[in-house]
Tab-separated table of C-alpha atoms in Angstrom:
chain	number	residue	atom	x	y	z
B	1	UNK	CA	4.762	19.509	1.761
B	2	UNK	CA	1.236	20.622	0.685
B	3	UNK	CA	0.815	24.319	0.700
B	4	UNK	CA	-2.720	26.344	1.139
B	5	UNK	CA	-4.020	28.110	-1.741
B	6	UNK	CA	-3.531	31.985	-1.309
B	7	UNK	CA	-6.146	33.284	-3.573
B	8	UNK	CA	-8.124	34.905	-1.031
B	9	UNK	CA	-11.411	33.105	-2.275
B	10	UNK	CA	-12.042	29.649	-1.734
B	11	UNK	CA	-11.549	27.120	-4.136
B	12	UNK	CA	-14.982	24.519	-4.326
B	13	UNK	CA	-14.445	21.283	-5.146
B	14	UNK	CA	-18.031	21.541	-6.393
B	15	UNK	CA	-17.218	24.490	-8.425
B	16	UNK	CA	-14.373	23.070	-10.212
B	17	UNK	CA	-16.236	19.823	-11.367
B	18	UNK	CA	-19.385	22.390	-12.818
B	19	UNK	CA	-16.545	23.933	-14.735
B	20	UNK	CA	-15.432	21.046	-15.859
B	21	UNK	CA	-11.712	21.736	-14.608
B	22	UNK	CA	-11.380	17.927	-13.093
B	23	UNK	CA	-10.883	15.752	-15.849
B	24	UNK	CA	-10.356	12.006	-15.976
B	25	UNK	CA	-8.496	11.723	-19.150
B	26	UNK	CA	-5.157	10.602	-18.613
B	27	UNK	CA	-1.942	12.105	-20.779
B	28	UNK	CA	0.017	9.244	-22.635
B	29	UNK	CA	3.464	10.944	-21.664
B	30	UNK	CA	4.130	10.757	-18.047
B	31	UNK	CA	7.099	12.547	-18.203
B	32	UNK	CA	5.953	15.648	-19.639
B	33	UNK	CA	2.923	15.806	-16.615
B	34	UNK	CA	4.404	17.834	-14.097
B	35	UNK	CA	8.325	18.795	-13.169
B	36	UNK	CA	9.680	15.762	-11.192
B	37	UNK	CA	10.368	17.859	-7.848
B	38	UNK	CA	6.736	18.767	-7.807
B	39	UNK	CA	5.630	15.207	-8.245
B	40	UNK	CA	7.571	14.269	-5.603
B	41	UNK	CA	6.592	16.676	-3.249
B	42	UNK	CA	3.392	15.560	-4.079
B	43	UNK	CA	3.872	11.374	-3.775
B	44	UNK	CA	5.386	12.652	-0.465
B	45	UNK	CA	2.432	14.457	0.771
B	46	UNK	CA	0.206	11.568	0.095
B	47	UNK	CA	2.953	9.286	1.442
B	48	UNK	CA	2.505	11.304	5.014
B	49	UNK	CA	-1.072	11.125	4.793
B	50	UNK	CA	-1.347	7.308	4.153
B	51	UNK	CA	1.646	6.424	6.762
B	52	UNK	CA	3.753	4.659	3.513
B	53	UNK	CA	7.248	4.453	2.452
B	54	UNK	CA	7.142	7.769	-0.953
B	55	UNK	CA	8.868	5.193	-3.046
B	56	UNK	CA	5.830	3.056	-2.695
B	57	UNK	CA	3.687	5.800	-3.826
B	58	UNK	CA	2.319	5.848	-7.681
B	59	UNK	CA	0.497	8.824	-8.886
B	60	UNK	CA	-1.617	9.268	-11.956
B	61	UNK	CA	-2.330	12.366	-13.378
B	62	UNK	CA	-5.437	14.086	-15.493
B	63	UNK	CA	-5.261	16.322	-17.756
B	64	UNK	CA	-4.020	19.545	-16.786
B	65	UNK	CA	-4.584	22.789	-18.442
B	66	UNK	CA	-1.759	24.899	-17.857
B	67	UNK	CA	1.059	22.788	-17.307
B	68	UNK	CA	3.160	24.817	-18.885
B	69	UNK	CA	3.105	27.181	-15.511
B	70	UNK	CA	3.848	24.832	-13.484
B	71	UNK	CA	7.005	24.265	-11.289
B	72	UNK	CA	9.165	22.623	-8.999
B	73	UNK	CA	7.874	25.311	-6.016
B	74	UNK	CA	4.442	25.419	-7.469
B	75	UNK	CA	2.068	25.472	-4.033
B	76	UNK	CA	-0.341	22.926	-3.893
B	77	UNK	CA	-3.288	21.580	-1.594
B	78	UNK	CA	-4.680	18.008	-2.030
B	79	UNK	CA	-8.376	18.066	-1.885
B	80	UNK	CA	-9.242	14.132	-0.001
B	81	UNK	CA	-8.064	11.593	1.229
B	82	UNK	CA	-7.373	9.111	-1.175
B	83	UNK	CA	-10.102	6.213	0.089
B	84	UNK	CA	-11.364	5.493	-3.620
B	85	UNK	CA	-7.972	6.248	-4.810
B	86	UNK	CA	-9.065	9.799	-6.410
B	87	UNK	CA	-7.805	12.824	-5.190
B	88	UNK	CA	-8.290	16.480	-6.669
B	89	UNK	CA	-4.878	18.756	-6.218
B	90	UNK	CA	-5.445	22.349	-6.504
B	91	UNK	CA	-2.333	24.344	-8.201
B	92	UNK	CA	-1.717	28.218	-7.231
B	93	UNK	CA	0.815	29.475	-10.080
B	94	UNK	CA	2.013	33.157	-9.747
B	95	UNK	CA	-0.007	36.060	-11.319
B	96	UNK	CA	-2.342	32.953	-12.692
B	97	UNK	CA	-5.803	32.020	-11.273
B	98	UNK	CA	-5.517	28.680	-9.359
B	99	UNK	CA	-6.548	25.168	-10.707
B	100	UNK	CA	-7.096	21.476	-10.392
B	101	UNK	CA	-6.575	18.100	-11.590
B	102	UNK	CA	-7.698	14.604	-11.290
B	103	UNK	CA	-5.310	12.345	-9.658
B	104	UNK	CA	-5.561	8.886	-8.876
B	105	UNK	CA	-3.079	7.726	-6.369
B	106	UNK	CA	-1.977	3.681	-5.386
B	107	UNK	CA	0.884	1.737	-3.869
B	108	UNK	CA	3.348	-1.041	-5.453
B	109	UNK	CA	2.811	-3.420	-3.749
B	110	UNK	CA	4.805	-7.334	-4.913
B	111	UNK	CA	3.367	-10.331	-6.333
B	112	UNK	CA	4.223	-14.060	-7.409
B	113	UNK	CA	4.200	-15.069	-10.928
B	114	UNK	CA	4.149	-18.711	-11.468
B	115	UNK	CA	7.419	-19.757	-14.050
B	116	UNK	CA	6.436	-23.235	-14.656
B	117	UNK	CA	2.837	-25.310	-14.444
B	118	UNK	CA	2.063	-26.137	-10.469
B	119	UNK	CA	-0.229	-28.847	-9.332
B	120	UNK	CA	-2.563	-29.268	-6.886
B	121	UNK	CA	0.007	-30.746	-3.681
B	122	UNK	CA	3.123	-29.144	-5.086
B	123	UNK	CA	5.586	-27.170	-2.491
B	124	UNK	CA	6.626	-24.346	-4.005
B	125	UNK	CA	10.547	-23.927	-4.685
B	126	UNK	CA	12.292	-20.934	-5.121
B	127	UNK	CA	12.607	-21.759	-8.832
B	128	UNK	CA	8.873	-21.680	-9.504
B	129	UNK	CA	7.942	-18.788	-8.884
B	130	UNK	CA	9.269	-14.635	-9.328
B	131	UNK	CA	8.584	-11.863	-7.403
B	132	UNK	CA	7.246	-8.813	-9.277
B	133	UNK	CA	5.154	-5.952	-8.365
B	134	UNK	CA	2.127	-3.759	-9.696
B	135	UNK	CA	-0.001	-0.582	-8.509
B	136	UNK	CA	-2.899	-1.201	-6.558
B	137	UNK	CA	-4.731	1.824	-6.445
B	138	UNK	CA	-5.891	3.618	-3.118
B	139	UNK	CA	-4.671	3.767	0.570
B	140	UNK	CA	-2.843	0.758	2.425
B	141	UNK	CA	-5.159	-1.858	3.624
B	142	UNK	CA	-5.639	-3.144	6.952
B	143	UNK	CA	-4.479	-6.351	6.289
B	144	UNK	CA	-2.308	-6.767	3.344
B	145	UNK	CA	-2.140	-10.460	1.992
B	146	UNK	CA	0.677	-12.358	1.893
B	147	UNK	CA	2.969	-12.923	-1.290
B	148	UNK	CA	3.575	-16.365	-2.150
B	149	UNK	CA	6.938	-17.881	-2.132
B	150	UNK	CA	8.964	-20.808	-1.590
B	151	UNK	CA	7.496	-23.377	0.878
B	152	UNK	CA	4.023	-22.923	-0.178
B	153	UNK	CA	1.274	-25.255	-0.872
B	154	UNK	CA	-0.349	-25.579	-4.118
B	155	UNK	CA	-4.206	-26.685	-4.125
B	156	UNK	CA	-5.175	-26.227	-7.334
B	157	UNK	CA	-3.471	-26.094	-10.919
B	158	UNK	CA	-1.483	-22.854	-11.488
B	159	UNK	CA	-0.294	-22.181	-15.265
B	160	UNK	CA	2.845	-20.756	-16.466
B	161	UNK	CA	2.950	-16.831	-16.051
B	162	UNK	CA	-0.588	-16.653	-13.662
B	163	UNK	CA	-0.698	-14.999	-10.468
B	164	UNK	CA	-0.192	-17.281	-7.273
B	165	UNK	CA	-2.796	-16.018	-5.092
B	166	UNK	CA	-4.450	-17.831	-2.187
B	167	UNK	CA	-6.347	-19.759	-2.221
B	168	UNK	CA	-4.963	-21.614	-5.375
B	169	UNK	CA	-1.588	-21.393	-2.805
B	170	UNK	CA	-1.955	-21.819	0.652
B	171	UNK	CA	1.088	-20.966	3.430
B	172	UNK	CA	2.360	-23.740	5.522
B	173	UNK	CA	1.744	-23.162	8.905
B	174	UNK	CA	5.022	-23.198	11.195
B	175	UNK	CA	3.151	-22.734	14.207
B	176	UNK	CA	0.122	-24.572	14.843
B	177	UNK	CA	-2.831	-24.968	17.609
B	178	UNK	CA	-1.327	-25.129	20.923
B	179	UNK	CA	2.165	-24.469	20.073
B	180	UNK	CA	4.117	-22.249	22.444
B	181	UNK	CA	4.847	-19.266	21.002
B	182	UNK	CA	7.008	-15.856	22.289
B	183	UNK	CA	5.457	-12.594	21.388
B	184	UNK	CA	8.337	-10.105	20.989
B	185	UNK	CA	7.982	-5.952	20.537
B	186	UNK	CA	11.317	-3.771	20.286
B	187	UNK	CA	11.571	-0.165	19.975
B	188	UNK	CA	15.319	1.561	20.437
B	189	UNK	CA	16.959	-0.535	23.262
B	190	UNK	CA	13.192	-1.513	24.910
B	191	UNK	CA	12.566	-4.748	24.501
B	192	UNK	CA	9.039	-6.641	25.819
B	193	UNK	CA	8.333	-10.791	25.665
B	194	UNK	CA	5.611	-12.246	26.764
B	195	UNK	CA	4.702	-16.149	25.639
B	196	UNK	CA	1.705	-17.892	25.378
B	197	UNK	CA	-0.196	-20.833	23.320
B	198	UNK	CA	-1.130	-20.615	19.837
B	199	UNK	CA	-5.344	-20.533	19.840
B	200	UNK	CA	-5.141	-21.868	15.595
B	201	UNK	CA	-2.074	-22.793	13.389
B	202	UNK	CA	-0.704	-19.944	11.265
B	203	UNK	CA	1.839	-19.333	8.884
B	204	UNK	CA	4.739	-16.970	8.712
B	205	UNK	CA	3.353	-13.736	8.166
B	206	UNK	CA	0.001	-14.469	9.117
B	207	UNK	CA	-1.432	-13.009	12.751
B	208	UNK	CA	-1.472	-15.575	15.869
B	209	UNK	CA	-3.885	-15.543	18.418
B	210	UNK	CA	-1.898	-16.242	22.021
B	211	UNK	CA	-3.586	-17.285	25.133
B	212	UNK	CA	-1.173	-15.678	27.606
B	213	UNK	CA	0.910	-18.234	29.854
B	214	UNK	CA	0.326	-17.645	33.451
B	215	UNK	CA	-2.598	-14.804	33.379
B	216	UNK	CA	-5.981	-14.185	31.667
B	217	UNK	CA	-6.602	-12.801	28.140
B	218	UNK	CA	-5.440	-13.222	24.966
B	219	UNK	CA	-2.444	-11.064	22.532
B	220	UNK	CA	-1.650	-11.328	19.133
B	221	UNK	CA	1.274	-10.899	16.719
B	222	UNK	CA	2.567	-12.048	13.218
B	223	UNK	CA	4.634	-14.655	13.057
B	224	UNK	CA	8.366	-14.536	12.467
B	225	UNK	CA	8.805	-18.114	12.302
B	226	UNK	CA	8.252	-21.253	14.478
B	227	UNK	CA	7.650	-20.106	18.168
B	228	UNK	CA	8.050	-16.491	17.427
B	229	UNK	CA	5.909	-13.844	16.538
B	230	UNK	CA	6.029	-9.663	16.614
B	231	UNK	CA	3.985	-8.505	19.431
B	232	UNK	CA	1.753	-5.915	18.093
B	233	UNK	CA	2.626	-2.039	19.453
């Protein structure tokens, strides 16, 4: 968990980048940063703040001047809140004047890889394509796009080892316009259903539109599969 800085006289984010104390340089030896607990309790504080998973968390760090002081109970404050992917963390070290850092935080997040040449019409099999992931920096989006796969249709020509991003690859829909479809939410032993028609086609993954059987208004979910879909909460 973050800690407040105990100096007794405020730290100013202002202050520190006049000094010149926030750097954007970036160390070539990750390990030698920060101790590893400290990271973590760090990845974890952003991790609370951005409502992720820690182990999707990736941190990059500036230069720091006196790492050599740091350590694994080192207090620490994060300055921000991430939305450009920059945060400033102020360090309080005993007997030692407090300081800051640069630190650009993102989230792994997967992605398809094409393993042979695709063609416009092509179906994706699970062959052709392999799941691997990179850092995309800053908070969780909204909506996060789907990752290709198996079952999906190729419009235009993919080569070996490129990204398969819509809309070179487009989802198959498995439920489409007028469909009946069940929108489902569980939480512990509560379970609510509620069905409805499909307003557009969609794909696994992808958020459905419901006109709601039997009353007025519409719902939404993401699909599960054909005729099923995860009522949103």
């Amino acid at each position: 968990m973050p800690s407040t800085v105990s100096t007794g006289k405020p730290i100013l984010l202002g202050d520190l980048i006049r000094q010149d104390d926030l750097s954007v340089e970036f160390g070539d030896d990750h390990e030698s940063i920060i101790p590893a607990r400290l990271e973590a309790r760090v990845a974890l504080a952003v991790a609370q703040l951005w409502n992720v998973p820690v182990e999707d968390v990736s941190l990059k760090w500036g230069t720091i001047p006196d790492r050599d002081s740091l350590g694994d109970d080192t207090e620490f404050r994060l300055i921000g809140r991430g939305l450009d992917s920059w945060f400033a963390v102020v360090f309080e070290c005993d007997d030692k004047p407090a300081f800051a850092t640069r630190m650009r935080s993102g989230l792994y997040r997967d992605i398809a890889v094409a393993q042979r040449e695709l063609h416009a019409g092509d179906i994706i099999q699970i062959e052709d394509v392999k799941l691997t992931s990179e850092v995309r920096w800053g908070p969780p989006r909204r909506m996060e796009p789907l990752v290709a796969g198996p079952g999906w249709r190729v419009q235009g020509s993919i080569q070996t080892g490129e990204l398969i991003v819509e809309p070179l690859a487009t989802p198959i829909p498995v439920v489409e316009k007028g469909d009946r479809v069940r929108l489902t939410w569980h939480r512990g032993m509560v379970t609510v259903s509620i069905e409805g028609f499909a307003l557009h086609p969609a794909a696994v993954g992808q958020r459905v539109h419901v006109q709601l059987k039997g009353r007025r208004g519409e719902s939404s979910g993401i699909v599960m599969g054909p005729g099923q879909a995860h009522l949103d909460s």
